[in-house]
XYZ file of C-alpha atoms in Angstrom:
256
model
C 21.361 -54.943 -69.968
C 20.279 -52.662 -66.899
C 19.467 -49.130 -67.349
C 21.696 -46.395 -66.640
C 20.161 -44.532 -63.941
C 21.374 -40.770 -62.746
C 22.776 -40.845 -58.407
C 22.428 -37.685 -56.924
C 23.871 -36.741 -53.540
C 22.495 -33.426 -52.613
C 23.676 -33.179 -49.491
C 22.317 -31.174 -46.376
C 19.937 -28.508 -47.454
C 16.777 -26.511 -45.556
C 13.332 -28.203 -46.230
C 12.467 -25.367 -48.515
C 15.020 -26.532 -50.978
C 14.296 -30.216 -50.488
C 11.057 -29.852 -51.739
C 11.998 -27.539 -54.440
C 14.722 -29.655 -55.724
C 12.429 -33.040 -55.449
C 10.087 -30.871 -58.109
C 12.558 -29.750 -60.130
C 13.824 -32.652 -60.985
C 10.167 -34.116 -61.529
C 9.614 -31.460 -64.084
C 12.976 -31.808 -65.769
C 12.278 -35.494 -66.314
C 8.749 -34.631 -68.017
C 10.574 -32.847 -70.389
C 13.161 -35.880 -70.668
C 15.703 -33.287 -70.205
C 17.287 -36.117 -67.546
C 17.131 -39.147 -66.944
C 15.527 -41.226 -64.675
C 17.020 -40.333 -61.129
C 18.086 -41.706 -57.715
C 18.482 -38.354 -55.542
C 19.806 -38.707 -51.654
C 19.489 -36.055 -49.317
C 19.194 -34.684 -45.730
C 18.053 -31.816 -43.733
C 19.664 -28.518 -42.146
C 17.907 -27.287 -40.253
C 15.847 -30.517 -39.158
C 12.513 -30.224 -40.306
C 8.643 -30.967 -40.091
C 7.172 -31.936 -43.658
C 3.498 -32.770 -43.473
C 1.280 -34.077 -46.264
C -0.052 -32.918 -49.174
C -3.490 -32.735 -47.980
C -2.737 -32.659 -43.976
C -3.375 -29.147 -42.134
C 0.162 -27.195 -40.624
C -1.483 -26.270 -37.799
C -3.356 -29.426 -36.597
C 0.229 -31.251 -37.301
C 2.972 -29.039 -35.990
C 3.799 -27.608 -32.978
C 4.615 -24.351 -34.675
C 5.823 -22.618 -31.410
C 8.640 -25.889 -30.500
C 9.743 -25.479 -34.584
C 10.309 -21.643 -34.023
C 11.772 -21.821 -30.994
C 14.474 -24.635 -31.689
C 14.838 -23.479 -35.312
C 13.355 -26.411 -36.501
C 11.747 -25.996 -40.578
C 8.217 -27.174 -41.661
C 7.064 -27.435 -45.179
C 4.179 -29.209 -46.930
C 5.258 -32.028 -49.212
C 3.673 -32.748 -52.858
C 2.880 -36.170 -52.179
C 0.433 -37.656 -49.403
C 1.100 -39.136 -46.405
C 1.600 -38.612 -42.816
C 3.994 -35.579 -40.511
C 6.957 -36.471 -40.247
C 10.336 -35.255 -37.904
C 13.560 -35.014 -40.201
C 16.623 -34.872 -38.117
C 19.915 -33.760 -39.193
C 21.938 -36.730 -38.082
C 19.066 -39.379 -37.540
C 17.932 -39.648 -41.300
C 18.819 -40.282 -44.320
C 16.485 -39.295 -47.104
C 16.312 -40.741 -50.972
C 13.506 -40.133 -53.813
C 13.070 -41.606 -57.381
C 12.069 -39.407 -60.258
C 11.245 -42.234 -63.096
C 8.874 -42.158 -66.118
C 5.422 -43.841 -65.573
C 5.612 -46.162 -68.416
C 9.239 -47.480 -66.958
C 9.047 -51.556 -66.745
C 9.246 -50.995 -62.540
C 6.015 -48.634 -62.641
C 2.879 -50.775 -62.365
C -0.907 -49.047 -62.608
C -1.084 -50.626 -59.090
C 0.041 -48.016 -56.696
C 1.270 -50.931 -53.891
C 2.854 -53.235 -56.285
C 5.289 -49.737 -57.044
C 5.300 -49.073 -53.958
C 6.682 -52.294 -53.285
C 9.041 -52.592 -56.445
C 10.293 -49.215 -55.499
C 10.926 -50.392 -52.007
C 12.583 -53.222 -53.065
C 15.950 -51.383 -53.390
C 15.879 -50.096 -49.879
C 15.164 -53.390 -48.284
C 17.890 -55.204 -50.413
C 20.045 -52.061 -49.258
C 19.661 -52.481 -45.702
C 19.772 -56.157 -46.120
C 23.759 -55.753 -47.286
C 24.176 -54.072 -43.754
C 22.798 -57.699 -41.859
C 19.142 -55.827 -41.346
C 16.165 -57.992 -42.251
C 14.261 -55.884 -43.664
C 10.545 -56.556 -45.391
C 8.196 -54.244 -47.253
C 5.052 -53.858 -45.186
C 1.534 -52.924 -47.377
C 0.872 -49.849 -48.132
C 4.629 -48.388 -48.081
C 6.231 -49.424 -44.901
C 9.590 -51.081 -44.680
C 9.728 -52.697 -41.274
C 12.190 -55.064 -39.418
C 10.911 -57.732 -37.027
C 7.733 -55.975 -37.470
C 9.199 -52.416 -36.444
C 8.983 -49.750 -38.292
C 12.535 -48.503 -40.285
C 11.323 -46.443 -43.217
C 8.404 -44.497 -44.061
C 7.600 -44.007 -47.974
C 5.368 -41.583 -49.955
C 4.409 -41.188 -54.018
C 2.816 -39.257 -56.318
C 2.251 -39.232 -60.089
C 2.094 -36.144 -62.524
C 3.005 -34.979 -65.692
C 3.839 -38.986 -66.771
C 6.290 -39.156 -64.287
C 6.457 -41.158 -60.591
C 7.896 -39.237 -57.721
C 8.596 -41.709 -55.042
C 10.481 -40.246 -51.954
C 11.321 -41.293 -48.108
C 12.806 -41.839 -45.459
C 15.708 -44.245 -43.586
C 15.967 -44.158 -39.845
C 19.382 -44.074 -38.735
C 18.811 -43.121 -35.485
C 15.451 -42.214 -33.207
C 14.762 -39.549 -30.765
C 10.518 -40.142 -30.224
C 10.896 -37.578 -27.587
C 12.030 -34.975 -29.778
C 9.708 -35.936 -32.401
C 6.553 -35.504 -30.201
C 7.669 -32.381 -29.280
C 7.411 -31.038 -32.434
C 4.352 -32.745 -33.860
C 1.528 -31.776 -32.327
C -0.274 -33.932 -29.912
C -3.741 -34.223 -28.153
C -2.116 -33.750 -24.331
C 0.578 -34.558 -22.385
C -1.036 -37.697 -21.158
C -0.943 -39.186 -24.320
C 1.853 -37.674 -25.678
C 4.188 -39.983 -22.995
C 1.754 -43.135 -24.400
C 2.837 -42.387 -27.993
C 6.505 -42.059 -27.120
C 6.117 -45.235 -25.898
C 4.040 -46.562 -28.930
C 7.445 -44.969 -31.109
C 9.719 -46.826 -28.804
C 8.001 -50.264 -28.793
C 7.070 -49.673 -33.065
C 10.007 -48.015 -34.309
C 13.639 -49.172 -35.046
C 16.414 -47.395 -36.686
C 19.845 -48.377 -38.301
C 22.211 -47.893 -35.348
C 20.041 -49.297 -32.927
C 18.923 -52.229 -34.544
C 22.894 -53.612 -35.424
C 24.361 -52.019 -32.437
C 26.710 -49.730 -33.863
C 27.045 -45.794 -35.432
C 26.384 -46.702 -39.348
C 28.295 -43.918 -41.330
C 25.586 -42.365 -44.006
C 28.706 -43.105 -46.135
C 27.952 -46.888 -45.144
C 24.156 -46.368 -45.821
C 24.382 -44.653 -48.555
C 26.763 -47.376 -50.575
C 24.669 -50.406 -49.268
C 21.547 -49.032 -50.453
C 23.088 -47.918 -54.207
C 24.139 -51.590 -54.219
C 20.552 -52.635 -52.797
C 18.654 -50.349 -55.665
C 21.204 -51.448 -58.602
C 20.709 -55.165 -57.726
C 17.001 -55.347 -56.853
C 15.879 -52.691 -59.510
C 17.893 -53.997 -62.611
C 19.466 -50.882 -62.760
C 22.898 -49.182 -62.704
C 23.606 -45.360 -60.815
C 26.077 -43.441 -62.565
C 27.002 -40.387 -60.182
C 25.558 -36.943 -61.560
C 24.522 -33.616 -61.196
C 21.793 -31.298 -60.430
C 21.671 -29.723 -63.763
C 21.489 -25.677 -64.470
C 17.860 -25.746 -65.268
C 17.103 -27.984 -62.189
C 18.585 -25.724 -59.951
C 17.225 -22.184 -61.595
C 13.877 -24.306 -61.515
C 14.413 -25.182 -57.642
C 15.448 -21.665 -56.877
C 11.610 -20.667 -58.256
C 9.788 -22.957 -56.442
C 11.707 -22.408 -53.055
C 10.896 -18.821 -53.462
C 7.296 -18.738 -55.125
C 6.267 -22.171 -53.013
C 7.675 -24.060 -50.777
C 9.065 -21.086 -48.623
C 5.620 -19.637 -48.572
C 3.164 -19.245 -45.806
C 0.882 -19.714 -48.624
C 1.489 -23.078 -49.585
C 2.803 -24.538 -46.352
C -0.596 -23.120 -44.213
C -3.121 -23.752 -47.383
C -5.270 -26.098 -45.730
């Protein structure tokens, strides 16, 4: 019998809250005061979120964020900088308990299980899509989706990304980049590496669309069933706190 599984659709909220609500819910399921979770979500503003242990300033272009109103926050888990548009992305994590039959001690092989549910997703839409070592999901050896994890207090906190759409010049205006000479090369690197949704079938993909073929992806490839919920009280009191006391702060986002 598959597990029941909590959906949550946050909608469009600023980075700040992202991240606050990712760690909310990571705390809440610690205390097994919810259940294991599905959460998708994009960004308004667009945002810059950089790794846990990258620098904000040897990242971002903090002067192209400010002027165009663009966020930037530091994530909890590792990984690489990353541009999160409003319309080109759509965002998911998974809040699940580390002893859950998909967790393995074997950071890839969760990484890949995890994953699994996104490339069955995208495979509903006619994308072939295959998990690429360490936690890459690529398509005819592009890249589509960029994935990053972290475990604490017993629980995995697995979140990314799904390309619907790709602007690389945007996106190396923002990050920052050694000089304008190579900046051009690695717009061209992102053009020649990097697919998306729309412009891999041809077509403007709804995140409607997305969204249902990658619920039917995770519930099928995960053993698991997604019963549509809600951010509960304490989540969201919790999520207020961090935005306020964390994520929001120069302090956290400028710490290394």
């Amino acid at each position: 019998m598959a597990d029941s599984w909590r959906l949550l659709d946050t909608g469009l909220n600023d980075a700040f809250t992202n991240m606050a609500l990712d760690e909310a819910i990571a705390i809440a399921r610690s205390m097994n005061r919810v259940p294991n979770t599905v959460r998708f979500f994009r960004w308004e503003p667009p945002a810059v979120s950089i790794g846990y242990f990258q620098s904000m300033e040897e990242e971002v272009n903090i002067a192209a964020c400010d002027e165009r109103g663009i966020n930037y926050v530091r994530r909890r888990t590792g990984g690489g900088a990353v541009y999160h548009d409003r319309d080109g992305e759509l965002t998911y994590s998974i809040i699940v308990n580390e002893d859950h039959r998909l967790i393995s001690g074997d950071f890839i092989k969760t990484y890949e299980t995890l994953c699994s549910g996104l490339t069955a997703g995208l495979r509903l839409l006619g994308i072939p899509a295959e998990f690429k070592p360490i936690n890459d999901i690529v398509v005819q050896g592009k890249k589509i989706s960029g994935n990053a994890q972290t475990r604490s207090m017993n629980v995995v906190h697995q979140h990314g990304t799904i390309l619907r759409d790709v602007d690389p010049k945007l996106m190396f205006t923002v990050l920052r980049v050694p000089s304008e000479k190579i900046r051009d090369k690695m717009i061209k690197a992102v053009e020649e590496r990097v697919t998306s949704v729309n412009g891999f079938l041809g077509r403007d993909v709804s995140f409607e669309e997305l969204k249902r073929a990658l619920i039917n992806g995770f519930e099928s490839s995960l053993g698991i069933r997604l019963i549509e919920g809600e951010v509960s009280d304490f989540e969201w009191q919790l999520a207020c706190k961090l935005r306020s006391d964390k994520y929001a702060t120069r302090e956290w986002n400028f710490k290394r």
